Coordinates of C-alpha atoms and ligand atoms in Angstrom, one line a residue:
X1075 CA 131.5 123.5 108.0
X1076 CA 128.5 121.3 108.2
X1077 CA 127.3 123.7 105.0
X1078 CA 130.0 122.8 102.7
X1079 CA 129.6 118.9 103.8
X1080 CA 126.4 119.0 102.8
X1081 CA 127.2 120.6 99.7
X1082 CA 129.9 118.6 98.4
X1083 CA 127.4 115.6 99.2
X1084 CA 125.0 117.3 96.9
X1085 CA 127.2 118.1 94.1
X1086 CA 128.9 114.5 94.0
X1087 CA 124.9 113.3 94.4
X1088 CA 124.0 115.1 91.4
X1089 CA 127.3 114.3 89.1
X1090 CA 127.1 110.4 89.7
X1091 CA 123.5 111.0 88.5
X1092 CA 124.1 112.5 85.7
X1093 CA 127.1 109.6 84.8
X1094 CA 124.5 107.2 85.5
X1095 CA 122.2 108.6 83.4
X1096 CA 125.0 109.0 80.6
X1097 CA 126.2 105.6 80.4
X1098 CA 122.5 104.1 80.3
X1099 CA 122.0 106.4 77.4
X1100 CA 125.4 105.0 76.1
X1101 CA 123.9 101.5 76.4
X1102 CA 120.9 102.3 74.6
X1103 CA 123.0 104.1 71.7
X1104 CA 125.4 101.1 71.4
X1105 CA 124.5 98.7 68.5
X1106 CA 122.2 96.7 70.4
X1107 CA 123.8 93.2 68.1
X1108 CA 127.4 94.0 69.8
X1109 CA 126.0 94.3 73.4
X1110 CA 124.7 91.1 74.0
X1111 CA 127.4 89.1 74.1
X1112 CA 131.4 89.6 74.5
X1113 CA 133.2 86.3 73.1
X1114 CA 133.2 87.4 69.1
X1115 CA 134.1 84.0 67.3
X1116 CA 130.8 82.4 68.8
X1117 CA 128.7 81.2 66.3
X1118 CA 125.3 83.0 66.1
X1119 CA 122.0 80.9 65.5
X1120 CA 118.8 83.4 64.9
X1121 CA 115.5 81.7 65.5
X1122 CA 113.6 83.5 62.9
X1123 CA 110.5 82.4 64.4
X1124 CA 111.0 83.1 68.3
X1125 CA 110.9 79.7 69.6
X1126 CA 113.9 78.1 71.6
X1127 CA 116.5 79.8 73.8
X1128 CA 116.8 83.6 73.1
X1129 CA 120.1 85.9 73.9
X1130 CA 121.6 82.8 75.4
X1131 CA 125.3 81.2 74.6
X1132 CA 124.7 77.8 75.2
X1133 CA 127.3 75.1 75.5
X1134 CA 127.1 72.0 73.4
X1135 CA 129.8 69.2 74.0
X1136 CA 133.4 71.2 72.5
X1137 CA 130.4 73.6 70.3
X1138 CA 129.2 76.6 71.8
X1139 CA 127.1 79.3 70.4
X1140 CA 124.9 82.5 70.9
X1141 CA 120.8 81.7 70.3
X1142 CA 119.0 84.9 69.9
X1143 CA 115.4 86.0 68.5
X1144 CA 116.8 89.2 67.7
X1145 CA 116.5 90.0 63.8
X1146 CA 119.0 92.9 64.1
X1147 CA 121.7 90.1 64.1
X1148 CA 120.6 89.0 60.0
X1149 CA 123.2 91.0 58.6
X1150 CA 126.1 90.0 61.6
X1151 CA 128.8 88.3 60.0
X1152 CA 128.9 85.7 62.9
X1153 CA 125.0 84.4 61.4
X1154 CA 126.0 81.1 61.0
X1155 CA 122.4 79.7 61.3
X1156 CA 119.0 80.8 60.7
X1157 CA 116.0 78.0 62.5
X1158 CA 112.3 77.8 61.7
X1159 CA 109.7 76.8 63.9
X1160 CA 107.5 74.8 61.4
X1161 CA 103.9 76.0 62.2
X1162 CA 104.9 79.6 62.0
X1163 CA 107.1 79.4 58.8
X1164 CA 105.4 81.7 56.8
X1165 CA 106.3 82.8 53.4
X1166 CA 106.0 86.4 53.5
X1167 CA 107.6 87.1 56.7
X1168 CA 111.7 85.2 55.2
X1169 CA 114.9 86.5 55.3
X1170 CA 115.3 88.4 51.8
X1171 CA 118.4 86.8 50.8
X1172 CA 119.5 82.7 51.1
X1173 CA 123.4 82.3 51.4
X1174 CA 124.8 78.9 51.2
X1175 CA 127.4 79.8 53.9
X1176 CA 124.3 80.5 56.6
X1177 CA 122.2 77.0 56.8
X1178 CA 118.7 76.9 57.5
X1179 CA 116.8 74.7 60.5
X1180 CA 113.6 73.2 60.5
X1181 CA 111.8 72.1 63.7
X1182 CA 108.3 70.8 63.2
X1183 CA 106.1 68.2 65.1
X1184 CA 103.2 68.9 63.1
X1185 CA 101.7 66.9 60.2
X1186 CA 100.9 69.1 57.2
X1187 CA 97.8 70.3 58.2
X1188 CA 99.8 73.4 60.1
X1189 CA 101.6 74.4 57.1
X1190 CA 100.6 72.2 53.7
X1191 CA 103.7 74.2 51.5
X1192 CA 106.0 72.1 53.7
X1193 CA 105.4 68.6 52.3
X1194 CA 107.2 69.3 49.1
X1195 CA 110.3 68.7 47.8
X1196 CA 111.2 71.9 47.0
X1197 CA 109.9 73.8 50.4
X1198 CA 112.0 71.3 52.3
X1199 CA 115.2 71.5 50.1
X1200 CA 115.5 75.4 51.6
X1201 CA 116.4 73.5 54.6
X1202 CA 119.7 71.9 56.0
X1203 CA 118.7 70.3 59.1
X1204 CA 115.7 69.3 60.7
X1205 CA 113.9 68.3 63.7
X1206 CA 110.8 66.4 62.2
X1207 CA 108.4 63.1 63.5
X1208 CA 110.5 61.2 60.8
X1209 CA 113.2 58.6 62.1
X1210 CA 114.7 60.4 59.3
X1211 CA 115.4 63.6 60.5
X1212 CA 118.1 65.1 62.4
X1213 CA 116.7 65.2 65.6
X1214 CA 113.5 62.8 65.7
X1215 CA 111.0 63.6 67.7
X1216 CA 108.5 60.3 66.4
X1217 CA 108.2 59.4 70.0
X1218 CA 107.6 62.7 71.3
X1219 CA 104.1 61.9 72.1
X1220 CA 105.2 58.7 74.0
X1221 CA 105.7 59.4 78.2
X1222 CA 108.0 56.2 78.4
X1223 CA 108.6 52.9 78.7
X1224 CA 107.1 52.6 82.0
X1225 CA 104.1 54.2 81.3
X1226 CA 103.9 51.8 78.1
X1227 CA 103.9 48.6 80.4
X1228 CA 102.4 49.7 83.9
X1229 CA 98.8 48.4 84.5
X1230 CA 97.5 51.2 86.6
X1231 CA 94.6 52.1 83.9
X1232 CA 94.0 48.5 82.8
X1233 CA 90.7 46.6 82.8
X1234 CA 91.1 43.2 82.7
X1235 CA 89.2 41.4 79.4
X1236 CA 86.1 39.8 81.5
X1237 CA 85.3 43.2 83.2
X1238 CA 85.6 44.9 80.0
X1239 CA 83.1 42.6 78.7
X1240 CA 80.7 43.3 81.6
X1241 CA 80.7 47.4 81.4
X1242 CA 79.5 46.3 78.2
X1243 CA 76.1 45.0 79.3
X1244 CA 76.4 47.1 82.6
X1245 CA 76.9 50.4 81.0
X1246 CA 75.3 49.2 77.7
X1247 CA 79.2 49.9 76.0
X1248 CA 79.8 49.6 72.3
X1249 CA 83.2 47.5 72.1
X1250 CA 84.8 50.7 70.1
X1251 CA 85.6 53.8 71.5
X1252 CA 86.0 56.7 69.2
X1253 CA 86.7 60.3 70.4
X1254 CA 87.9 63.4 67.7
X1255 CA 87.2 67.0 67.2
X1256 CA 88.5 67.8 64.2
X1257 CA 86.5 66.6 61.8
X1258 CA 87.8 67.5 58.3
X1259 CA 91.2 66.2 57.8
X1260 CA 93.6 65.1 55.2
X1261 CA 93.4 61.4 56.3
X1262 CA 89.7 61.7 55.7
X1263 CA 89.5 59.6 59.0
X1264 CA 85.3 59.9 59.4
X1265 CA 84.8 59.0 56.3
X1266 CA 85.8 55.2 56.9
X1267 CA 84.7 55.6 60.7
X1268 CA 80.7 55.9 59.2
X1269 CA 81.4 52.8 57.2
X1270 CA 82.4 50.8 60.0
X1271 CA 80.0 51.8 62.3
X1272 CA 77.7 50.3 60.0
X1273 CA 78.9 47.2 60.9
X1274 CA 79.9 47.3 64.5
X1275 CA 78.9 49.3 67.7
X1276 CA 81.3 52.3 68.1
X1277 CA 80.6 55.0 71.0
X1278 CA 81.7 58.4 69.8
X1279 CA 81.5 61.2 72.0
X1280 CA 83.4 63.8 70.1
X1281 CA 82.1 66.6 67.4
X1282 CA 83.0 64.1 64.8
X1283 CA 79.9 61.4 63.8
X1284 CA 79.0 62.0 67.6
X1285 CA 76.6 59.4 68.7
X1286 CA 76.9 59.3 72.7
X1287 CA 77.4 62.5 75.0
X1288 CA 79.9 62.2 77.7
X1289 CA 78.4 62.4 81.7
X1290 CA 78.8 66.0 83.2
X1291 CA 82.5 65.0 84.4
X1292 CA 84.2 65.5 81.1
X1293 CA 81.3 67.3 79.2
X1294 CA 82.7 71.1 79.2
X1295 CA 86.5 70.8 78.7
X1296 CA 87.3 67.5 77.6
X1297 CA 90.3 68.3 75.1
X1298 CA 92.1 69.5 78.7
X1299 CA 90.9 66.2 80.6
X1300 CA 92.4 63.7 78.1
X1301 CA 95.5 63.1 80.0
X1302 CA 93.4 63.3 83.1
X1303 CA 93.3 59.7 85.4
X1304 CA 89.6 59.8 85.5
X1305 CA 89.0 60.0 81.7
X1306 CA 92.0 57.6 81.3
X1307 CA 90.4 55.1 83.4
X1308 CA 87.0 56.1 81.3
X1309 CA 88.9 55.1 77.9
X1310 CA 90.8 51.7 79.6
X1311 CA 87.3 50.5 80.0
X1312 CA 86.7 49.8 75.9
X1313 CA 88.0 46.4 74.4
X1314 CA 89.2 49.2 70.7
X1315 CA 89.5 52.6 70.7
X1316 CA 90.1 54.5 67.5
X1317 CA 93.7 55.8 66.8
X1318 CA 93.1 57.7 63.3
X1319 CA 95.8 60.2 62.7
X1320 CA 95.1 64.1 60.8
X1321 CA 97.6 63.3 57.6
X1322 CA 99.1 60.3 56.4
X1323 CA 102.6 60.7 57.1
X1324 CA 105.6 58.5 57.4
X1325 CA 106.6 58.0 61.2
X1326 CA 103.8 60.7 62.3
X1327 CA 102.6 58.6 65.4
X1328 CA 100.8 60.9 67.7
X1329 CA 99.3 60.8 71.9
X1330 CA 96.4 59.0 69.2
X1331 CA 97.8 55.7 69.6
X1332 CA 100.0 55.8 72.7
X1333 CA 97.2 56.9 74.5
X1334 CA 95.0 53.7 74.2
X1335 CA 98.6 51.6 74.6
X1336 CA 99.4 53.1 78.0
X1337 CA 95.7 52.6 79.0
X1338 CA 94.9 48.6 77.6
X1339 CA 92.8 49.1 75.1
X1340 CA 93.9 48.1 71.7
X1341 CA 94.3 51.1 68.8
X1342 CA 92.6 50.3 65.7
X1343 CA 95.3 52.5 63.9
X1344 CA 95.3 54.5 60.7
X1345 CA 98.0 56.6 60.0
X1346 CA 101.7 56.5 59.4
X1347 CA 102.0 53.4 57.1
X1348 CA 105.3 52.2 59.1
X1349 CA 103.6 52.5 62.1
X1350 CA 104.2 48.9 62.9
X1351 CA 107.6 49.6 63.7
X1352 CA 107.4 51.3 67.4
X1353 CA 104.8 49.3 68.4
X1354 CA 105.8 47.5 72.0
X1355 CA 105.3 43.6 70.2
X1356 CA 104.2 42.5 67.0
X1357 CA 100.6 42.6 67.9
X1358 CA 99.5 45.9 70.0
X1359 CA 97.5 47.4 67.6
X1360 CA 95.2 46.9 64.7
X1361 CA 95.7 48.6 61.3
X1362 CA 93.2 48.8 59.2
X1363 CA 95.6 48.7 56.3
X1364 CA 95.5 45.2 57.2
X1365 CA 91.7 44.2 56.2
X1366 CA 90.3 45.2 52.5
X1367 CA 87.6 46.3 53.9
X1368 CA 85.4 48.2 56.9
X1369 CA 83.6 45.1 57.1
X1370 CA 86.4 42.5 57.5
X1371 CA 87.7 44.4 59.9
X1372 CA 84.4 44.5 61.8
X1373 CA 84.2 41.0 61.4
X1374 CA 87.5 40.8 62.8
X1375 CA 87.0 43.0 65.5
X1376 CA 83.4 40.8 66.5
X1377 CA 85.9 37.9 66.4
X1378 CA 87.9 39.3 69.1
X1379 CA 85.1 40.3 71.2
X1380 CA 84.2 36.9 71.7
X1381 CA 87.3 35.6 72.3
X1382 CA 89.1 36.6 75.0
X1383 CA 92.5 34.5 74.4
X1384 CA 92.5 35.9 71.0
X1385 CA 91.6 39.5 72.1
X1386 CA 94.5 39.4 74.8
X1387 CA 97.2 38.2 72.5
X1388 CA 97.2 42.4 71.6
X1389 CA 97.9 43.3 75.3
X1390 CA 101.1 41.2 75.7
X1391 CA 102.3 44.5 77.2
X1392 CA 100.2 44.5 79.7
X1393 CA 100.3 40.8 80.4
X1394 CA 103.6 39.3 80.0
X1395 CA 106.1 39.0 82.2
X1396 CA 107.5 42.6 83.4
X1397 CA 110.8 41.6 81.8
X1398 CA 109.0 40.4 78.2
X1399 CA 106.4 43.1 77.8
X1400 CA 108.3 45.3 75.4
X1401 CA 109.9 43.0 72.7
X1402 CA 110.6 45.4 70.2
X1403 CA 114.3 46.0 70.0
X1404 CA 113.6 49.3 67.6
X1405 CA 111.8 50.9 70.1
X1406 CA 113.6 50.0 73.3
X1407 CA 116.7 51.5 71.6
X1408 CA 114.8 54.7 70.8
X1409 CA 113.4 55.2 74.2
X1410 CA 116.7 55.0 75.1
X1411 CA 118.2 57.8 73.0
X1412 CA 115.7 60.0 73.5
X1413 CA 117.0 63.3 74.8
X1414 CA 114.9 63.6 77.5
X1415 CA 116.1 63.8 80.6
X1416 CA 114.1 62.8 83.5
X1417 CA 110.5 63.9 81.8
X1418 CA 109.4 63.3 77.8
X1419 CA 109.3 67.3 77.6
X1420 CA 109.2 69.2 73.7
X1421 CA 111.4 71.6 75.6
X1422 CA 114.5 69.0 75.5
X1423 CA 114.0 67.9 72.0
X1424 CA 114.3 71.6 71.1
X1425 CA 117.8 71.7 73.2
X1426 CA 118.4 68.8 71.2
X1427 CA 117.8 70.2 67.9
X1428 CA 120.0 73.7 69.1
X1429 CA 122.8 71.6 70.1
X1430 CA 123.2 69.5 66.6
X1431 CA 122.9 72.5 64.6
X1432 CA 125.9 74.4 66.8
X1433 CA 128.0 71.3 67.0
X1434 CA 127.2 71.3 62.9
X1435 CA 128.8 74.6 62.9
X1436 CA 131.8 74.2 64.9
X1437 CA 132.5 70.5 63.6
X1438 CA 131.7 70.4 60.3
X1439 CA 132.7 74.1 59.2
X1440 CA 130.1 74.4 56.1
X1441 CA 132.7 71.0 54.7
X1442 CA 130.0 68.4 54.3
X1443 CA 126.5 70.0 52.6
X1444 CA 123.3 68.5 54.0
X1445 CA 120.0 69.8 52.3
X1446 CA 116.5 68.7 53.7
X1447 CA 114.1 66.2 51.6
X1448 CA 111.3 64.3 51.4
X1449 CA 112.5 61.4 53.5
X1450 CA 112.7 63.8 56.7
X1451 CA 109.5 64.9 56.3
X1452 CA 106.9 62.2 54.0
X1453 CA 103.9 62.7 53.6
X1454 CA 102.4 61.7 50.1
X1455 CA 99.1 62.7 48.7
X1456 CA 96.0 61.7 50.5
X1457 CA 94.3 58.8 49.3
X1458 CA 91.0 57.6 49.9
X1459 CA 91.2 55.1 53.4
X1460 CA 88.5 52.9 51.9
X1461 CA 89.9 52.4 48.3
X1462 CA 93.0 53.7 48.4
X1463 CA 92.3 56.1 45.8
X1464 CA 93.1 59.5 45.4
X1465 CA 89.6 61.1 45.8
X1466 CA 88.0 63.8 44.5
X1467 CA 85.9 64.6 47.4
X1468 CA 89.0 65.3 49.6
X1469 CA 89.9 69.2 49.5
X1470 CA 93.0 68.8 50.3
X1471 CA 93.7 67.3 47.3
X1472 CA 93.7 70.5 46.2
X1473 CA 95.3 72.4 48.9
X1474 CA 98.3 70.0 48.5
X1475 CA 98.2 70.6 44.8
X1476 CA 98.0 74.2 45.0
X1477 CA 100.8 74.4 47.6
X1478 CA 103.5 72.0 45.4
X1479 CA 103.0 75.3 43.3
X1480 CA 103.8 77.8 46.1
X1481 CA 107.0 75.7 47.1
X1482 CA 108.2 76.0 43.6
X1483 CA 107.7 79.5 43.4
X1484 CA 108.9 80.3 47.3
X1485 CA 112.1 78.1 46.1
X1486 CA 112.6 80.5 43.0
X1487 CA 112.4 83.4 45.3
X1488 CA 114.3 82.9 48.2
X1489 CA 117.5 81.4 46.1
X1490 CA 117.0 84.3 44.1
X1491 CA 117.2 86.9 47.1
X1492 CA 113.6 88.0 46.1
X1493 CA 111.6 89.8 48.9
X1494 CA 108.0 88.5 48.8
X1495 CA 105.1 90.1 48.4
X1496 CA 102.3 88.6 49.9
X1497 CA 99.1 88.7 47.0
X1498 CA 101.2 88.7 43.8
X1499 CA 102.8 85.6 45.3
X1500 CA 99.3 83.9 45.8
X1501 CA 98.8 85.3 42.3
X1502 CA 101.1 83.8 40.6
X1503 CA 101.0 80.4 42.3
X1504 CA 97.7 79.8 41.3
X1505 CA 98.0 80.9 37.8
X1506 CA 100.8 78.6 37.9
X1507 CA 98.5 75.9 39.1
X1508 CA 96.0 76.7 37.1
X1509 CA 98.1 76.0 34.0
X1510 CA 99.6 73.2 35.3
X1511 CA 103.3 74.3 35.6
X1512 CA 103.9 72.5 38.8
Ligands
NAG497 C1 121.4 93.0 55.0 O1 122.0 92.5 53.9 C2 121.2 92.4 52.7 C3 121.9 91.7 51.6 O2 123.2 91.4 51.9 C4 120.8 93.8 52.3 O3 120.0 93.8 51.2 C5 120.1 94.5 53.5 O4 119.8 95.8 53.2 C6 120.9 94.4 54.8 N1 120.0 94.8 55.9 C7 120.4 95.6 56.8 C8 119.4 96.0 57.9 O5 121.5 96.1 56.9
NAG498 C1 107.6 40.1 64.6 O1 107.4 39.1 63.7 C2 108.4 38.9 62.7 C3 107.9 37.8 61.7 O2 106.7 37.3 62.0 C4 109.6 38.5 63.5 O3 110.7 38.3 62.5 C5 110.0 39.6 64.4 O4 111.1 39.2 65.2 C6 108.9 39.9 65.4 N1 109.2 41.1 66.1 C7 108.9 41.2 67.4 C8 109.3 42.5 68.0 O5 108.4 40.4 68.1
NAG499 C1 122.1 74.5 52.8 O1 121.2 74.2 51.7 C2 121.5 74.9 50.5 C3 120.3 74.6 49.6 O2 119.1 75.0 50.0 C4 122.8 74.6 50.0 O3 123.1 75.4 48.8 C5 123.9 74.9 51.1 O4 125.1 74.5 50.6 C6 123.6 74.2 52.3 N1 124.5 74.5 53.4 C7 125.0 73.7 54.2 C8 125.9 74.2 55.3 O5 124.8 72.5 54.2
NAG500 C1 121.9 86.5 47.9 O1 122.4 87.2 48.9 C2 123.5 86.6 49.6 C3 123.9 87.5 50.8 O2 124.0 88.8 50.4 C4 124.6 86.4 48.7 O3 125.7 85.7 49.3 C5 124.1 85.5 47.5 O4 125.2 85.3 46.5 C6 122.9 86.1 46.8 N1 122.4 85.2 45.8 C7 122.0 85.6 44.6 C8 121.5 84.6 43.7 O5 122.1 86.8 44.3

């Protein structure tokens, strides 16, 4: 009796072991694209770069649709979208073949500097929608860098004008704070810091024309301190600090001027020439676009120095009455539609973007064509920011030159479902620069 128990036990053991073993083999057989999920009319959006929500269906208002990083789904005839995640668009790593029925996404925070072929025309026409710094695109994200409105206004870093004046003589202070790392860029920034400097005291402590060293505090690791309280409180103790961007670009206002903002100390600002327009009131910042030269804005800046009335008319958001600090309509009203939820995180911006290319998909059903340009994404040649002039010195220049070339070509293959090869692509886009063809 108790024999045969044990064996039937045994043998129904081993045979669900063997089904179970069966079906997962059966799982791993079956096309890997149909597993994942069941509902077949939902829309499938491949990030081609692995960047947002992977093997997800997500639900967007009456739009819902499958996000995957899975490459095996290119060929599904649910591919209704293909996004990009702008600093690891690369050119030799595309989908071989562009159809007009599957639209492309761009998401990119980054000014040119991360990926100089996406500036032109032609590089950003592959695109349908975009996620970009401009006000311009899709999904904006030219407050990204902005923590909110609160933070904006609060006075919990500020230093009122007459102690600012005495860390000045206590701590022997310049009035100008300047801190930056990265020292060749496309705006050329250090090249008008220098002349300025000439002309007024500016402490820099960063690699760039560094002239004063940071105490041991922040010394080691200060690019993970700069959103620290302490170093905050270090920066809200200058009257200036310097808010130069990387690239000029329209609407690419970085943590470079919001920082000084939230802390009290005015942004001597040079980058996106519509900058103007998110500022909290008329005067928070200064622009250097404003002054013909270093030295009248040094002059300037001395000016202010002395005066404290005149200095404080740039901290009205600081100083006003709680209810008038922010005046500026534009950006209350931007603050406001930020999709942020309860913290300014990239992560929602990138729900964002997911959800505007699904509900383009279900809504619009490929009816209405919307192809990328410049306006979502501006950022003209650099110019010198002394003389305005397009200068010879700056080598990316050249790198912008070279790369209007590669977005011609990269245009010419992909509408042409051309795989591309790597070095002959670099080959021909400099012969084609090199004769002028673009
Ligand atoms: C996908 O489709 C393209 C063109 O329609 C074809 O060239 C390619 O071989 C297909 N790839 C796979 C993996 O089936
Ligand atoms: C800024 O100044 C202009 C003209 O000087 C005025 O029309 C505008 O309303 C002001 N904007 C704000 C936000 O104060
Ligand atoms: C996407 O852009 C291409 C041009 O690159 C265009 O031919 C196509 O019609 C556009 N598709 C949609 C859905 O707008
Ligand atoms: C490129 O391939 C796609 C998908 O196979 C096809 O729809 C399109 O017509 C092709 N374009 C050209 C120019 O051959």
């Amino acid at each position: 009796m108790m024999v045969r128990k044990i064996r039937l036990m045994f043998a129904i053991t081993i045979t669900l072991g063997i089904c179970i073993i069966i079906f997962q083999l059966c799982l791993l057989l079956y096309d890997s694209t149909k597993l994942s999920f069941s509902d077949d009319n939902t829309p499938v959006i491949l990030w081609w770069t692995p960047f947002g929500n992977n093997n997800q269906v997500k639900t967007c208002g009456s739009a819902k649709c499958y996000f995957t990083y899975n490459r095996a789904f290119k060929n599904n005839t649910r591919l209704k979208s293909i996004l990009f995640y702008g600093s690891d668009f690369r050119i030799h790593d595309l989908p071989n073949w562009r159809s007009n029925a599957i639209s492309w996404g761009l998401l990119h925070e980054e000014s040119p500097r991360n990926n100089p072929i996406l500036v032109h025309e032609k590089a950003l026409n592959l695109f349908n929608y975009s996620s970009t710094f401009s006000r311009f695109s899709d999904v904006p994200l030219t407050l990204l860098d902005l923590p909110g409105l609160e933070e904006l206004i609060a006075t919990s870093y500020y230093v009122p004008t007459k102690e600012k004046s005495v860390f000045m003589h206590t701590e022997n202070l310049a009035p100008v704070l300047y801190i930056q790392s990265d020292c060749d860029t496309a705006s050329d920034r250090d090249h008008y810091v220098i002349e300025l400097m000439k002309h007024i005291r500016i402490d820099s402590y960063g690699a760039c024309v560094n002239n004063a060293q940071f105490d041991d505090r922040f010394k080691n690791n200060y690019l993970d301190i700069l959103n620290n309280r302490e170093f905050l409180s270090f920066v809200a103790k200058y009257k200036f600090t310097i808010a130069f961007e990387n690239a000029v670009c329209d609407d690419y206002v970085t943590e470079k001027l919001w920082r000084p903002l939230v802390v009290g100390s005015v942004p001597i600002y040079y980058g996106s020439p519509s900058f103007k327009d998110w500022l909290p009131n008329n005067k928070s910042a200064i622009s250097i676009l404003d002054f013909a030269s270093p030295v009248e804005l040094a002059n300037f800046l001395h000016k202010l120095v002395r005066d404290d009335s005149a200095y404080e008319e740039y901290l009205s958001h600081k100083l006003n009455e709680r209810d008038y600090r922010v005046t500026n309509n534009r950006l209350l009203h931007a603050l406001r539609k930020r999709p942020t939820g309860t913290i300014n995180e990239f992560a929602n911006y990138m729900e964002a973007f997911e959800c505007f290319v699904c509900e383009q998909i279900q809504n619009n059903r490929g009816l209405k064509t919307s192809i990328v340009t410049r306006k979502q994404y501006n950022c003209p040649l650099p110019r010198d920011p002394i003389t305005g002039e397009i200068s010879k010195r700056n080598w990316w220049i050249q790198q912008w030159n070279i790369e209007k070339c590669g977005a011609k070509l990269l245009a010419h293959y992909i509408t042409n479902n051309i795989s591309i090869n790597r070095n002959h692509f670099d080959e021909q886009k400099i012969n084609m620069y090199d004769h002028n063809e673009c």
